[in-house]
GROMACS .gro file of N, CA, C and O in nm:
model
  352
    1UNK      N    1  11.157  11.383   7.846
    1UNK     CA    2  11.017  11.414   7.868
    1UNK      C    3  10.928  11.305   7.806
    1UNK      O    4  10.852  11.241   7.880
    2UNK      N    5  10.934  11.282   7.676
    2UNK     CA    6  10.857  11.125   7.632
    2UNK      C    7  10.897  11.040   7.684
    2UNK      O    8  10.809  10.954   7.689
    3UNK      N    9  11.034  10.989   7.760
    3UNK     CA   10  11.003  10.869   7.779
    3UNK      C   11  10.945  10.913   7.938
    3UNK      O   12  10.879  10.819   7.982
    4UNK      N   13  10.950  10.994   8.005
    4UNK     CA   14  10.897  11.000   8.154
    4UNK      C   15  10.707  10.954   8.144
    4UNK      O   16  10.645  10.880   8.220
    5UNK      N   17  10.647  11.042   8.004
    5UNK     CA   18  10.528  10.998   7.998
    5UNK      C   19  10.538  10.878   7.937
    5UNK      O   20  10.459  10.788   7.967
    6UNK      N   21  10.616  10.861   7.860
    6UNK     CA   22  10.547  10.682   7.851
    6UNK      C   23  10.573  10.580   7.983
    6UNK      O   24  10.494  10.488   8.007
    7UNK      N   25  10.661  10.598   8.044
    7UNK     CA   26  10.693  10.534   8.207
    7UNK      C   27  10.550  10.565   8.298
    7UNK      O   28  10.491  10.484   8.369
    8UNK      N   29  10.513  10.716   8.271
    8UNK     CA   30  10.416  10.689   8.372
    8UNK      C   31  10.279  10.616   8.328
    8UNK      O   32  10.203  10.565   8.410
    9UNK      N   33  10.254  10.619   8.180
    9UNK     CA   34  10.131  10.541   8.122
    9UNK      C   35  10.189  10.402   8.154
    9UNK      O   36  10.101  10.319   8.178
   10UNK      N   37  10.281  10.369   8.159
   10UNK     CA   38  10.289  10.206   8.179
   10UNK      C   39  10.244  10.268   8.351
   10UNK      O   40  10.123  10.291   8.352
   11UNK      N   41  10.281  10.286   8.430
   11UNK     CA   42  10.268  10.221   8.556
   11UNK      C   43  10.157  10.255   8.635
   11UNK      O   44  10.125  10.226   8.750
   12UNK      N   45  10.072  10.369   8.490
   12UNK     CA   46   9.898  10.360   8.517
   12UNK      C   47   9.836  10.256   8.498
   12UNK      O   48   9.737  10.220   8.561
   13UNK      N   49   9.925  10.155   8.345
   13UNK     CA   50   9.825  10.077   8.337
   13UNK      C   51   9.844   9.951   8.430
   13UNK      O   52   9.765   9.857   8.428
   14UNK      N   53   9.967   9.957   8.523
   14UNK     CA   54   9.964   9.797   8.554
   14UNK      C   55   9.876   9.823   8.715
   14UNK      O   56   9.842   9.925   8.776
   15UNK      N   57   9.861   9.667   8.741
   15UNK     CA   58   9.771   9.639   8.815
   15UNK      C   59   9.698   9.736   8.900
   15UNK      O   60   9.696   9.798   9.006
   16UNK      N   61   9.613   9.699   8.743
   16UNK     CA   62   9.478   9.818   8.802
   16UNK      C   63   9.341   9.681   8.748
   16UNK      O   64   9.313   9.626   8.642
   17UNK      N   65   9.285   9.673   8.900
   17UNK     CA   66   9.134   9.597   8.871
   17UNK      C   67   9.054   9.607   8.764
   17UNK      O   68   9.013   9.718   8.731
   18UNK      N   69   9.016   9.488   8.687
   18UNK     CA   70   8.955   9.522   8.563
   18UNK      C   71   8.787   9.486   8.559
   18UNK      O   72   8.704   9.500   8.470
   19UNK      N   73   8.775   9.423   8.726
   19UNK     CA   74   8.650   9.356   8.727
   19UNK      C   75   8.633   9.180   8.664
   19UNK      O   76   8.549   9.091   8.678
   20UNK      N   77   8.723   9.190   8.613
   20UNK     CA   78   8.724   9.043   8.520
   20UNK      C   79   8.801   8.934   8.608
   20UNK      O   80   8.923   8.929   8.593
   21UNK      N   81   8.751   8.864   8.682
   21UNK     CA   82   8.837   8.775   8.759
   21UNK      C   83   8.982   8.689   8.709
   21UNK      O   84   9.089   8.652   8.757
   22UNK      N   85   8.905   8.686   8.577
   22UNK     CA   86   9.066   8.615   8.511
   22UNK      C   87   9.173   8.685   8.529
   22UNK      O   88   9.274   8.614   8.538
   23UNK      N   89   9.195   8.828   8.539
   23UNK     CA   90   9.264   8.918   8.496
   23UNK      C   91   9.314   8.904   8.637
   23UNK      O   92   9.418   8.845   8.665
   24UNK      N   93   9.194   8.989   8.770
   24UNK     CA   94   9.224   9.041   8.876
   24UNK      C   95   9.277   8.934   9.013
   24UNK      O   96   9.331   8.964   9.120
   25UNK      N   97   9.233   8.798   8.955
   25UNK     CA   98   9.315   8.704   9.030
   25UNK      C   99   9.385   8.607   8.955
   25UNK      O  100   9.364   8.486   8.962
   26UNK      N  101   9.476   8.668   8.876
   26UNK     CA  102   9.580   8.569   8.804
   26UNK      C  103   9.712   8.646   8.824
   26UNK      O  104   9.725   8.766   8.849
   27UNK      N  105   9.812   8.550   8.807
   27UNK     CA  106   9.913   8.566   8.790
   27UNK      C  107   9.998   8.700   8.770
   27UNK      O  108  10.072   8.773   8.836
   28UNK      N  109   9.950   8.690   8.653
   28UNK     CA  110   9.967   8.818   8.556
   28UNK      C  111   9.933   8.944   8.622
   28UNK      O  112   9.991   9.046   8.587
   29UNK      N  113   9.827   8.945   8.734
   29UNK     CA  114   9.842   9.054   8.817
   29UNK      C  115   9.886   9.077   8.908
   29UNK      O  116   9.888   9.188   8.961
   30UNK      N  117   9.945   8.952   8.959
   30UNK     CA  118  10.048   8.991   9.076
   30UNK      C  119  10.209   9.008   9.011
   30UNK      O  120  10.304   9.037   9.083
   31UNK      N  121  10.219   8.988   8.881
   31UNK     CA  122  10.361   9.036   8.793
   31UNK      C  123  10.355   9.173   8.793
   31UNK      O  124  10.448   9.251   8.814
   32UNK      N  125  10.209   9.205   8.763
   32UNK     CA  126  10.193   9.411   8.687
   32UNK      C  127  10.257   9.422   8.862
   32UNK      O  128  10.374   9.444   8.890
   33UNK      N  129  10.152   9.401   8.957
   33UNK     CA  130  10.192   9.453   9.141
   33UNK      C  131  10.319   9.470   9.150
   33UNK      O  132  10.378   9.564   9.204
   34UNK      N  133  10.379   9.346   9.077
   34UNK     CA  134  10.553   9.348   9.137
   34UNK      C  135  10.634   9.475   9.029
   34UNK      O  136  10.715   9.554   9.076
   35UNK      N  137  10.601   9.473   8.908
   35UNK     CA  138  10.688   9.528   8.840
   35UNK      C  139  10.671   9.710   8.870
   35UNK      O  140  10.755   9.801   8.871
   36UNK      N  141  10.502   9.706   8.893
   36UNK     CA  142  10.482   9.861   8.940
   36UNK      C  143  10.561   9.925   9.103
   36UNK      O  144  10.616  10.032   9.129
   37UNK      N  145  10.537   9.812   9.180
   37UNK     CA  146  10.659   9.833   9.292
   37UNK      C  147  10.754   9.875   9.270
   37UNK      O  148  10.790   9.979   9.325
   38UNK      N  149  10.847   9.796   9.163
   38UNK     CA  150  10.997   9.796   9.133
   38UNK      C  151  10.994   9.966   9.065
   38UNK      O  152  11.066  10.056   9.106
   39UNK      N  153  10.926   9.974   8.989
   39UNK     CA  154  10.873  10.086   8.892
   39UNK      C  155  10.904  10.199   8.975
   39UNK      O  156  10.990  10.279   8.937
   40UNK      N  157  10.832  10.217   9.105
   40UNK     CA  158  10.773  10.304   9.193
   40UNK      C  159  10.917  10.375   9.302
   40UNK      O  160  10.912  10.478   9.370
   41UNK      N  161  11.049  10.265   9.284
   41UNK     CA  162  11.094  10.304   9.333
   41UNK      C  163  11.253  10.344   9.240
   41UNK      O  164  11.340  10.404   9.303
   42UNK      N  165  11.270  10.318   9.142
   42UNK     CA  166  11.324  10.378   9.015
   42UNK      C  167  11.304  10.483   8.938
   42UNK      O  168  11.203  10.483   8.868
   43UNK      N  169  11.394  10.596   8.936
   43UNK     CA  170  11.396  10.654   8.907
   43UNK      C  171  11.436  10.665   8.745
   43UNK      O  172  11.456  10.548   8.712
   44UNK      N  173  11.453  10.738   8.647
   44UNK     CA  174  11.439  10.709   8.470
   44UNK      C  175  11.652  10.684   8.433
   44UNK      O  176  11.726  10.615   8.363
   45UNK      N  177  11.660  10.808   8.550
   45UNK     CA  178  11.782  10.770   8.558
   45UNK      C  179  11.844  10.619   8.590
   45UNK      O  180  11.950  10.592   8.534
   46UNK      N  181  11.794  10.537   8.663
   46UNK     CA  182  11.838  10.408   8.743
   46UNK      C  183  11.743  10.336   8.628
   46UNK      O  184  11.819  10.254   8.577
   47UNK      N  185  11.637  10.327   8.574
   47UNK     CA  186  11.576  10.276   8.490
   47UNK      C  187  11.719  10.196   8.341
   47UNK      O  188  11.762  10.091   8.293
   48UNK      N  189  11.734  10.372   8.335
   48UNK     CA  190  11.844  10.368   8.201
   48UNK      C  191  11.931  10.275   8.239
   48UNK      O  192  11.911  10.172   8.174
   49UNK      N  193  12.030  10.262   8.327
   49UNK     CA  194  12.132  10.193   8.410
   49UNK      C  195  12.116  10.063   8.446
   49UNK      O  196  12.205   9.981   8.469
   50UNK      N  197  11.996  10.049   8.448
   50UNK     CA  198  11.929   9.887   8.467
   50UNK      C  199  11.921   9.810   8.308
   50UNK      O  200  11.929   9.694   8.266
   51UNK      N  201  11.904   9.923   8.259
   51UNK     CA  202  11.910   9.819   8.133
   51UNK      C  203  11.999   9.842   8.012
   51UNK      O  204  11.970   9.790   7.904
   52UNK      N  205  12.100   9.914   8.026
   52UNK     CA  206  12.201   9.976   7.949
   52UNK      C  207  12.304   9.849   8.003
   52UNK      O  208  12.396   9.811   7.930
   53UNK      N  209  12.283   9.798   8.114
   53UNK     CA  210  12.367   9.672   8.184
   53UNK      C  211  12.278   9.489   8.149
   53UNK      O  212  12.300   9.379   8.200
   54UNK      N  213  12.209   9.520   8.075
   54UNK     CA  214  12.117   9.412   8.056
   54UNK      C  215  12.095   9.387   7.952
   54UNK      O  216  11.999   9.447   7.903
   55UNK      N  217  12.157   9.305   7.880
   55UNK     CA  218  12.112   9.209   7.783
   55UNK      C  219  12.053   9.089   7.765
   55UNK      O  220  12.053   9.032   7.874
   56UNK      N  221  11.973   8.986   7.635
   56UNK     CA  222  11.969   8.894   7.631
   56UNK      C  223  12.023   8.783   7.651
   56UNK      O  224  12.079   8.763   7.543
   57UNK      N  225  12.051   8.675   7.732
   57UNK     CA  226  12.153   8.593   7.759
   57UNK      C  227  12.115   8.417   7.760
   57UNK      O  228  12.053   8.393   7.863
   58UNK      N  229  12.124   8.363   7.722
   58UNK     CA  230  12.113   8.241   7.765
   58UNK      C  231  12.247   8.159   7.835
   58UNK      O  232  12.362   8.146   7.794
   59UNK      N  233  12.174   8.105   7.972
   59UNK     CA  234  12.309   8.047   8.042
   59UNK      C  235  12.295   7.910   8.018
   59UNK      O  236  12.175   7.886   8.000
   60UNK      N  237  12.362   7.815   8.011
   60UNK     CA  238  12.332   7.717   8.002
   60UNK      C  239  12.416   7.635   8.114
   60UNK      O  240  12.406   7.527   8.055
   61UNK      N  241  12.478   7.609   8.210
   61UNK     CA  242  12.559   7.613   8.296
   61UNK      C  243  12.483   7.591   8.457
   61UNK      O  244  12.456   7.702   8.504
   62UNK      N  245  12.452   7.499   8.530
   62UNK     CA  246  12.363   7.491   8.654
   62UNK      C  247  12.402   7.627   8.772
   62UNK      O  248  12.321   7.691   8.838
   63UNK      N  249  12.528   7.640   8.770
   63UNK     CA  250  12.626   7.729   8.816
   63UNK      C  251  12.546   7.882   8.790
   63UNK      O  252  12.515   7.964   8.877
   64UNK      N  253  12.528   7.890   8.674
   64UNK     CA  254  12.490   8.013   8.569
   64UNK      C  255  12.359   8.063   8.617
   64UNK      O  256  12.320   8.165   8.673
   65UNK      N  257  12.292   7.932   8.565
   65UNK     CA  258  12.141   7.967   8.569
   65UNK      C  259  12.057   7.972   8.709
   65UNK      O  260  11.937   7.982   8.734
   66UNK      N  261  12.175   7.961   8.790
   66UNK     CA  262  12.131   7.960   8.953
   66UNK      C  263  12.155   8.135   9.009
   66UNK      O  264  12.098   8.202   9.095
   67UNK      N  265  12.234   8.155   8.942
   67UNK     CA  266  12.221   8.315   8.958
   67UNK      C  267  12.126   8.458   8.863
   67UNK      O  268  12.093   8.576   8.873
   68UNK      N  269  12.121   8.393   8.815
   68UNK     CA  270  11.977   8.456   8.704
   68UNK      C  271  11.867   8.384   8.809
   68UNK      O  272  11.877   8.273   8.860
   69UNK      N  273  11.749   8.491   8.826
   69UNK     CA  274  11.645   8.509   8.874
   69UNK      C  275  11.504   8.522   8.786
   69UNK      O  276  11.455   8.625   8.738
   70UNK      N  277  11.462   8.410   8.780
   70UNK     CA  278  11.327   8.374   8.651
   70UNK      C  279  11.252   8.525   8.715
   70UNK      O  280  11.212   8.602   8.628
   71UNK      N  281  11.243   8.546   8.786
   71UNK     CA  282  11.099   8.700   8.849
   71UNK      C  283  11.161   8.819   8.800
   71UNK      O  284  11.089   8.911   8.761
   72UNK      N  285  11.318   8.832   8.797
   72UNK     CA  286  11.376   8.952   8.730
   72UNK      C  287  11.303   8.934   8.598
   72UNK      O  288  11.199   8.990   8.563
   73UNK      N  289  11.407   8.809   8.503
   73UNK     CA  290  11.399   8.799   8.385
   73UNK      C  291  11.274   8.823   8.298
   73UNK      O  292  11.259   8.862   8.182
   74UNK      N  293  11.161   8.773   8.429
   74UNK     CA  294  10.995   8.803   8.374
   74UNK      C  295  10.983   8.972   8.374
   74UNK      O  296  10.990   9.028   8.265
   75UNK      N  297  10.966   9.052   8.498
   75UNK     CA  298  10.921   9.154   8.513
   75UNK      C  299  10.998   9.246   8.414
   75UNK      O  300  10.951   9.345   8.359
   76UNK      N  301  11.139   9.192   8.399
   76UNK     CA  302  11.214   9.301   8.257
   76UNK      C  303  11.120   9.251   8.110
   76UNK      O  304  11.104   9.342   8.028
   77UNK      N  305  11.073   9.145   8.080
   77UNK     CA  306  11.058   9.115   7.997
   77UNK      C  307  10.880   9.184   8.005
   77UNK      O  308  10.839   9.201   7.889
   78UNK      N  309  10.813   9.209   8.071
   78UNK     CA  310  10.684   9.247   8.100
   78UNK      C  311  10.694   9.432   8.075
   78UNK      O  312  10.630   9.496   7.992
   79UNK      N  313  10.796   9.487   8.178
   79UNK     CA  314  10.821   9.581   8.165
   79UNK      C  315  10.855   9.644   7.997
   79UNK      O  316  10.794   9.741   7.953
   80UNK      N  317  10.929   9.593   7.942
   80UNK     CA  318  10.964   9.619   7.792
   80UNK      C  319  10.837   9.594   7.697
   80UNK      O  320  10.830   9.673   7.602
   81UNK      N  321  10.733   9.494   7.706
   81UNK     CA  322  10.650   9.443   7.639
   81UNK      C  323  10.510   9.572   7.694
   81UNK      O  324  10.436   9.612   7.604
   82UNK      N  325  10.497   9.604   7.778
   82UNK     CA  326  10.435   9.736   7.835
   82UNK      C  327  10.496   9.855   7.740
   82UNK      O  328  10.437   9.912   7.647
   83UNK      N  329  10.633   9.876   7.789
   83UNK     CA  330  10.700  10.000   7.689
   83UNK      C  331  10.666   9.989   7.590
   83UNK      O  332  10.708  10.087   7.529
   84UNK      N  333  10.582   9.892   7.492
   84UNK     CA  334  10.603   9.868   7.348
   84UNK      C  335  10.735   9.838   7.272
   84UNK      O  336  10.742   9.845   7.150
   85UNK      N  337  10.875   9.792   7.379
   85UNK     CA  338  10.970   9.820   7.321
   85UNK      C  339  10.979   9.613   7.269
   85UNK      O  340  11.043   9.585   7.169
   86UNK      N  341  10.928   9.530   7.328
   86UNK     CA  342  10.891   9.412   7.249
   86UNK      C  343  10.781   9.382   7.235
   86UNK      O  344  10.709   9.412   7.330
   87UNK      N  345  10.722   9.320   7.129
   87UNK     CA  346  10.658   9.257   7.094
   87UNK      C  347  10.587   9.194   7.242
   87UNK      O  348  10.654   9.181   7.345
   88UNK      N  349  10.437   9.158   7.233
   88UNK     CA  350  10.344   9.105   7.310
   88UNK      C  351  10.203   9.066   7.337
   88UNK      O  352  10.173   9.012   7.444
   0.00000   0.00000   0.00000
């Protein structure tokens, strides 16, 4: 039950218009768009499972780092920093 309301306060707060152009045409708001998508179609169950399989990793390997996806690695890292679960 807490974490369902803290899931849904994160995916109130992402990309929502703030009036502030910096905000509403940057970057950063087409990350909240993407991660609230991803959000929208995850369930807390598949949430858990997504990241019970996900750790910190550095690849160093061309091979490696061609299969890691910089837009995953962001939106998990956005997503967690929303949760309050890192630092941001």
């Amino acid at each position: 039950m807490f974490f369902q309301k803290e899931l849904n306060r994160v995916k109130s707060s992402l990309a929502v218009p703030t009036g502030d152009p910096s905000h509403d045409s940057s970057e950063t708001f087409k990350k909240e768009k993407a991660l609230l998508d991803w959000l929208k179609g995850m369930s807390v169950a598949k949430l858990f499972d997504w990241f019970d399989a996900i750790q910190e990793t550095t690849v160093n390997t061309n091979i490696g780092k061609a299969r890691w996806k910089t837009e995953t690695i962001e939106r998990d890292r956005l997503f967690l920093t929303k949760l309050g679960v890192l630092g941001g």
